[in-house]
mmCIF file of C-alpha atoms in Angstrom:
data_model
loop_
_atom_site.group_PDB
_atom_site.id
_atom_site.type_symbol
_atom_site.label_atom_id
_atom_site.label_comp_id
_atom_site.label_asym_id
_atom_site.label_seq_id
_atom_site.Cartn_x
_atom_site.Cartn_y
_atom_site.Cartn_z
ATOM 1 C CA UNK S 1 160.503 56.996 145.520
ATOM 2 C CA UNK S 2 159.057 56.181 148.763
ATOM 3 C CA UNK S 3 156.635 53.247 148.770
ATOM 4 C CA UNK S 4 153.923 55.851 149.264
ATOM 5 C CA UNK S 5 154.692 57.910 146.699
ATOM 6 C CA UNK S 6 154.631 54.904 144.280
ATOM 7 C CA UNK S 7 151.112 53.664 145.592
ATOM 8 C CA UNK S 8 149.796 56.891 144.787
ATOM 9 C CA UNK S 9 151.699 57.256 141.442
ATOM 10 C CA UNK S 10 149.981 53.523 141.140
ATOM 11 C CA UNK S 11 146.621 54.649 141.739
ATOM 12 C CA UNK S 12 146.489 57.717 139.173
ATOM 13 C CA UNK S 13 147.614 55.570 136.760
ATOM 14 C CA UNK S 14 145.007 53.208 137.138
ATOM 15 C CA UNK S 15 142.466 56.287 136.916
ATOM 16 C CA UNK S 16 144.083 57.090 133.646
ATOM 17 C CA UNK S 17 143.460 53.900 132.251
ATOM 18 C CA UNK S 18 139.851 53.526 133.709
ATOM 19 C CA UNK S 19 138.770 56.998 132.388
ATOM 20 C CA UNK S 20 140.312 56.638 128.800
ATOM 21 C CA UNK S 21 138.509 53.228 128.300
ATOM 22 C CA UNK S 22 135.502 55.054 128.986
ATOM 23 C CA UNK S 23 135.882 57.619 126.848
ATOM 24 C CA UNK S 24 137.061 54.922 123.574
ATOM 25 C CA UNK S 25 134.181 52.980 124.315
ATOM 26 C CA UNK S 26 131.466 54.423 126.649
ATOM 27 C CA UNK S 27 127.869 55.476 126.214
ATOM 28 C CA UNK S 28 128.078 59.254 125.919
ATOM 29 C CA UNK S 29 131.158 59.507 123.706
ATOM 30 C CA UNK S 30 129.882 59.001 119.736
ATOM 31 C CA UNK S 31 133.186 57.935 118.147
ATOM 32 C CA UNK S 32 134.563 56.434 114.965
ATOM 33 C CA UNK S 33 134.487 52.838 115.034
ATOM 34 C CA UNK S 34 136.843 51.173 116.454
ATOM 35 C CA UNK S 35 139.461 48.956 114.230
ATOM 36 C CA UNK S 36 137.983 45.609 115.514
ATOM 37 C CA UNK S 37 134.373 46.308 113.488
ATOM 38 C CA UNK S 38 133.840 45.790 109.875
ATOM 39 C CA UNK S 39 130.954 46.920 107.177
ATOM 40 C CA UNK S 40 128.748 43.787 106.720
ATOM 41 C CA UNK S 41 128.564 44.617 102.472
ATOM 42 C CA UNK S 42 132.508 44.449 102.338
ATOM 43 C CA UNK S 43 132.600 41.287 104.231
ATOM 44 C CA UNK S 44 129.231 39.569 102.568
ATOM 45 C CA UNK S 45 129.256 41.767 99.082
ATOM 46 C CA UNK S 46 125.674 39.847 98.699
ATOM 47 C CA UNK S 47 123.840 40.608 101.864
ATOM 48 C CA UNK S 48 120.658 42.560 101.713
ATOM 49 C CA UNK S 49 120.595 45.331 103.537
ATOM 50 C CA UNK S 50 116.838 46.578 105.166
ATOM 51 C CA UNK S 51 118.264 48.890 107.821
ATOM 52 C CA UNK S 52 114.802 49.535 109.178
ATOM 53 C CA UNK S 53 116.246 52.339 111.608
ATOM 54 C CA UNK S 54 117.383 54.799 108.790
ATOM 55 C CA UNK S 55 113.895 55.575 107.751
ATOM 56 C CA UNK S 56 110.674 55.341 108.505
ATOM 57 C CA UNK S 57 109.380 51.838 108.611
ATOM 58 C CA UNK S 58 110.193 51.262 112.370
ATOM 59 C CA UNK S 59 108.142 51.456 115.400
ATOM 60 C CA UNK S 60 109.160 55.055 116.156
ATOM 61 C CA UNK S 61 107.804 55.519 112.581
ATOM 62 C CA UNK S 62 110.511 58.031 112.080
ATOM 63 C CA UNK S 63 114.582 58.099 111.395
ATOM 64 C CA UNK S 64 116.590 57.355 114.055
ATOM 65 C CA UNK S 65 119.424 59.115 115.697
ATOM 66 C CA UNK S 66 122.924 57.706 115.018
ATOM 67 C CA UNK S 67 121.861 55.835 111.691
ATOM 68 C CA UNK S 68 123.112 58.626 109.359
ATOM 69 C CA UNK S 69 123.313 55.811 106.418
ATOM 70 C CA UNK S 70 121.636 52.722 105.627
ATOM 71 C CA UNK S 71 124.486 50.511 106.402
ATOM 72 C CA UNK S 72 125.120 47.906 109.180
ATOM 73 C CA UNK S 73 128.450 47.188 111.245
ATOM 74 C CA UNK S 74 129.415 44.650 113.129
ATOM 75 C CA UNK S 75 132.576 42.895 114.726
ATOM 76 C CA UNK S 76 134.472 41.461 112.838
ATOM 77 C CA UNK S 77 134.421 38.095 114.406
ATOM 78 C CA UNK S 78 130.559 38.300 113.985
ATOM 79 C CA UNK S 79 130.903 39.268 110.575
ATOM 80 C CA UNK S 80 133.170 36.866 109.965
ATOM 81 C CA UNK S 81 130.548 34.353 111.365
ATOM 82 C CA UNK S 82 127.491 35.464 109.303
ATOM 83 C CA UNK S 83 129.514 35.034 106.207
ATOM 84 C CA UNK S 84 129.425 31.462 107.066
ATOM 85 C CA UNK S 85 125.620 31.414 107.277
ATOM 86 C CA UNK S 86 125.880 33.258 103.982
ATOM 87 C CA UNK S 87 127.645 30.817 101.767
ATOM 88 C CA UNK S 88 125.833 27.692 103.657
ATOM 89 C CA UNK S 89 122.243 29.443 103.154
ATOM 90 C CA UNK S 90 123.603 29.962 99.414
ATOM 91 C CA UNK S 91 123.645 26.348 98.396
ATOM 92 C CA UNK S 92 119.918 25.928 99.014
ATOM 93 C CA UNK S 93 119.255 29.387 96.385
ATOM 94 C CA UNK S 94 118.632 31.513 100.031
ATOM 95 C CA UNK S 95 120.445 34.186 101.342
ATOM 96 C CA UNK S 96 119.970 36.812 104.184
ATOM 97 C CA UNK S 97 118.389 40.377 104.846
ATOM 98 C CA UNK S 98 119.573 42.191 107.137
ATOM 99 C CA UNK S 99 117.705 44.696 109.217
ATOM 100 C CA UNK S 100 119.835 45.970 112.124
ATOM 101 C CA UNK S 101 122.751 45.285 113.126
ATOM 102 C CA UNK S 102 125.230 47.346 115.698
ATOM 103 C CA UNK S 103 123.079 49.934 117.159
ATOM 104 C CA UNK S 104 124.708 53.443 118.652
ATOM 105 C CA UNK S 105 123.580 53.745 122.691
ATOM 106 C CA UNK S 106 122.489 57.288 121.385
ATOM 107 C CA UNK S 107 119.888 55.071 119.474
ATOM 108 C CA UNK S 108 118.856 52.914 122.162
ATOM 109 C CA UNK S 109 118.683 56.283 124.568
ATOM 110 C CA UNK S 110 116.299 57.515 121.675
ATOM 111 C CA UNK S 111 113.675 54.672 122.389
ATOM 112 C CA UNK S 112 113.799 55.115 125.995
ATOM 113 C CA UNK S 113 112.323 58.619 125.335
ATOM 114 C CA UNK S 114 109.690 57.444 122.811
ATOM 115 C CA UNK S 115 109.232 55.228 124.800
ATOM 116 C CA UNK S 116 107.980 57.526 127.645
ATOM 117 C CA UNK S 117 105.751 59.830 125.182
ATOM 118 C CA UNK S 118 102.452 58.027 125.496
ATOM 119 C CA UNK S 119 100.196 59.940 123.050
ATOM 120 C CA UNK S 120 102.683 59.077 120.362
ATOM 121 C CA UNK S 121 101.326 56.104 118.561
ATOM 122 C CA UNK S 122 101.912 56.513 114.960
ATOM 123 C CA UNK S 123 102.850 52.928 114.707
ATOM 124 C CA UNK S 124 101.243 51.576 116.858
ATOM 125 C CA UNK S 125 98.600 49.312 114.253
ATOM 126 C CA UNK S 126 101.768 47.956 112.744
ATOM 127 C CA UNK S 127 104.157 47.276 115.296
ATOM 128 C CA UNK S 128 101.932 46.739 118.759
ATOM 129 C CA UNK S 129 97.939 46.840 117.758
ATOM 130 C CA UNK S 130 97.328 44.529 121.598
ATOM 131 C CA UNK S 131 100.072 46.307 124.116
ATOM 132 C CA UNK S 132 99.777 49.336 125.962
ATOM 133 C CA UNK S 133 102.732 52.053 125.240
ATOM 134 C CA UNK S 134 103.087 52.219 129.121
ATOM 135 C CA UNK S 135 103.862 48.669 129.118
ATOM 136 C CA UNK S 136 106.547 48.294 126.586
ATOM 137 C CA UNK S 137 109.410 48.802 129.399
ATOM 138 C CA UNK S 138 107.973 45.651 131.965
ATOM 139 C CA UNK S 139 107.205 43.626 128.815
ATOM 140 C CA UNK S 140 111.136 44.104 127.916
ATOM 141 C CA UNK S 141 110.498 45.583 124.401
ATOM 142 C CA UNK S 142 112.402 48.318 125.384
ATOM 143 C CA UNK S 143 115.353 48.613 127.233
ATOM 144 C CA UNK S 144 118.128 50.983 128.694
ATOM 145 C CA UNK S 145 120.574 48.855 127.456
ATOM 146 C CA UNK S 146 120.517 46.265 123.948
ATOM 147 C CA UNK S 147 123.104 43.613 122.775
ATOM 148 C CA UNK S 148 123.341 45.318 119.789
ATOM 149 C CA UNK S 149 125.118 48.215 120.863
ATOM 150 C CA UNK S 150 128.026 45.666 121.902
ATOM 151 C CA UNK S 151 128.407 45.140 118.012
ATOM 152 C CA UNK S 152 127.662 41.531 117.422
ATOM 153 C CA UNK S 153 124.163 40.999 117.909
ATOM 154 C CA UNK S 154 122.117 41.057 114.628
ATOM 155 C CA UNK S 155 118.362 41.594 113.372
ATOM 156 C CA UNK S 156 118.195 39.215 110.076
ATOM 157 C CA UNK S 157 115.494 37.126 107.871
ATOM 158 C CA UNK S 158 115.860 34.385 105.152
ATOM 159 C CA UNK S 159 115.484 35.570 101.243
ATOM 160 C CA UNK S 160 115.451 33.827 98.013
ATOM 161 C CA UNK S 161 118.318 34.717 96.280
ATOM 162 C CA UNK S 162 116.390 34.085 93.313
ATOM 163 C CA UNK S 163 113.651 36.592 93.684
ATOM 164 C CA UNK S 164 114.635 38.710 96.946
ATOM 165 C CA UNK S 165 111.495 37.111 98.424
ATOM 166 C CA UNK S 166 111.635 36.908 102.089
ATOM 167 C CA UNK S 167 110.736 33.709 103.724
ATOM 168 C CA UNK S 168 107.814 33.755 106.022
ATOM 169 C CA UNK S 169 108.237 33.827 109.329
ATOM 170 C CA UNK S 170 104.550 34.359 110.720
ATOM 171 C CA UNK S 171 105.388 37.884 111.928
ATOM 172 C CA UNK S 172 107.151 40.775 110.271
ATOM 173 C CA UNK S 173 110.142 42.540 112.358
ATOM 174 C CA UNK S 174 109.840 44.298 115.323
ATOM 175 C CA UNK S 175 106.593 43.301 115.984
ATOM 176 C CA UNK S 176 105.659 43.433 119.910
ATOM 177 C CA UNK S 177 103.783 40.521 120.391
ATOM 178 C CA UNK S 178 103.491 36.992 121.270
ATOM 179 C CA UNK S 179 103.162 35.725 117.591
ATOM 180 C CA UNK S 180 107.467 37.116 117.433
ATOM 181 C CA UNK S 181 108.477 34.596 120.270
ATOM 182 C CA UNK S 182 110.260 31.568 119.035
ATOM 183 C CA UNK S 183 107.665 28.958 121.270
ATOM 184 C CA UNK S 184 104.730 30.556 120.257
ATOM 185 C CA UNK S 185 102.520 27.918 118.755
ATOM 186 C CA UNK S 186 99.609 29.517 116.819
ATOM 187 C CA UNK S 187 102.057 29.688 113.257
ATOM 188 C CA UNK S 188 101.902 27.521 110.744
ATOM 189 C CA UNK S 189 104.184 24.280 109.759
ATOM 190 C CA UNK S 190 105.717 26.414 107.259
ATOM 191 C CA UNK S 191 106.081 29.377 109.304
ATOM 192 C CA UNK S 192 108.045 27.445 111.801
ATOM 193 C CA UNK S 193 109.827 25.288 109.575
ATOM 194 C CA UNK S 194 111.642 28.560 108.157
ATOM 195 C CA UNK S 195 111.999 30.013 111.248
ATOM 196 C CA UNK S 196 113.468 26.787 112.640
ATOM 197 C CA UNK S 197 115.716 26.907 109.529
ATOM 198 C CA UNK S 198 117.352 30.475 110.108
ATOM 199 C CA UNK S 199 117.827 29.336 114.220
ATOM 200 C CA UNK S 200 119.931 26.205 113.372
ATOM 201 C CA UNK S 201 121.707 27.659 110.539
ATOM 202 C CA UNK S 202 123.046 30.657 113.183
ATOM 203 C CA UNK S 203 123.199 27.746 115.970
ATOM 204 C CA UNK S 204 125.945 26.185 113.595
ATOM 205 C CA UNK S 205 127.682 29.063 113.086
ATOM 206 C CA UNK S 206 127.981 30.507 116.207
ATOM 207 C CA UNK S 207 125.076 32.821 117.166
ATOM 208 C CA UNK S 208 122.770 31.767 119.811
ATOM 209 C CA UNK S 209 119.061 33.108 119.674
ATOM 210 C CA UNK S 210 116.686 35.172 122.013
ATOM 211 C CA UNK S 211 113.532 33.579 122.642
ATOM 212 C CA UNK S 212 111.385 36.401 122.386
ATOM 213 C CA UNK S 213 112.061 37.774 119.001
ATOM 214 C CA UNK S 214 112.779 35.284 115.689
ATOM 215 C CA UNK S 215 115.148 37.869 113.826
ATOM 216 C CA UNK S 216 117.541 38.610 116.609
ATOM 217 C CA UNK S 217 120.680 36.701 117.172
ATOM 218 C CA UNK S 218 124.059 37.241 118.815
ATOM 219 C CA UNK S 219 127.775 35.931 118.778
ATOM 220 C CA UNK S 220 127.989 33.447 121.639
ATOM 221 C CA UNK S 221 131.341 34.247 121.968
ATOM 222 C CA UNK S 222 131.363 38.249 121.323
ATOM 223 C CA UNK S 223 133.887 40.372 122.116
ATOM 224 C CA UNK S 224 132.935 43.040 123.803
ATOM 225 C CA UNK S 225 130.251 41.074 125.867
ATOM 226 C CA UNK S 226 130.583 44.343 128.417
ATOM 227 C CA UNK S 227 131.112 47.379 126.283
ATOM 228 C CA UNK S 228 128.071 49.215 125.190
ATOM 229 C CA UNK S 229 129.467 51.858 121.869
ATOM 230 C CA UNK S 230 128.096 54.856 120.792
ATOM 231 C CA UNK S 231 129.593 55.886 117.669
ATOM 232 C CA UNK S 232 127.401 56.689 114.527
ATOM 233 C CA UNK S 233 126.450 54.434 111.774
ATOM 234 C CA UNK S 234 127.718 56.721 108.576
#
């Protein structure tokens, strides 16, 4: 073979390879997932589950496309992880609730379209009662792309195991405001006692925070920190 010949040879091959990662893990292929992600419930048996995007209660105020059960994946290595918040959260009588965790980019795709439809405000009391619709995009509530959909980013709260009580955190989820931001000052003691509580217990464990919103953590060290997946929750 002529050193030509194997350059080009070289070459297809390496188009090959490029175009069938794509397709395992790129945005517009909804697949099965992938061996290295794991169902929260058989990892934690005692987690709550809340998966806000299955129903109604959300701030599209209907289902959402790609959550065709109310279950939540993640890594593995980020399952593995919250398991240790479990069991550490346990010997105080507290547990956790979960309320999203990996999120299909068909999903994600699906709020940049509501997103866009400003006369649809059916939640808009609830979820953002002081920001214009048009604004969600430059206030980064919405985005084209979310950690989630890289499968180790999580949406969570504090319970009593006890009662199923959740702790209060000044805010309820996926509220667009001020008041959700980690800094914000105008909570009470309490408030930002428990909220301090679920950030260090996540700190120790691996997950690092995100400033603007109190439920949402990821896996510092995730892996897939560049592959956004599209396959269905089911």
């Amino acid at each position: 073979m002529t050193p030509l010949l194997r350059l080009g040879t070289a070459l297809l091959l390496c188009i090959l390879c490029s175009c069938t990662t794509r397709q395992l893990a790129g945005p517009d292929q909804p697949l099965h997932a992938p061996g290295q992600f794991s169902y929260v419930q058989k990892v934690i048996p005692d987690a709550v589950l809340d998966i806000r995007y299955f129903g109604n209660d959300n701030f599209t105020g209907r289902p959402v496309p790609g959550y065709e059960k109310p279950l939540a994946i993640l890594t593995t290595k980020a399952a593995s992880a919250l398991l240790q918040v479990q069991e550490g959260l346990k010997k105080s009588g507290l547990g956790i609730k979960i309320f999203d965790a990996y999120r299909p980019q068909m999903a994600v795709d699906h709020f940049e379209s509501w997103a866009k439809v400003l006369d649809d405000t059916l939640t808009k009391r609830k979820f953002y009662p002081d920001v214009d619709k048009r604004d969600l995009f430059k206030l980064n509530y919405i985005a084209s792309r979310s950690g989630h959909t890289r499968g180790s980013t999580v949406d969570l709260t504090l319970i009593r195991l006890q009662t199923g009580e959740e702790l209060d955190m000044g805010s309820h989820y996926d509220f667009f405001g001020n008041i959700s931001h980690h800094a914000y000052g105008g909570i009470s003691a309490s408030q930002k006692a428990n909220r301090e509580l679920l950030r260090n217990i996540m700190a120790r464990h691996g997950f690092r925070d995100y400033k603007e919103e109190w439920w949402h953590y990821t896996l510092a060290d995730e892996p897939y920190p560049d592959t956004y997946f599209n396959f269905k929750v089911q």
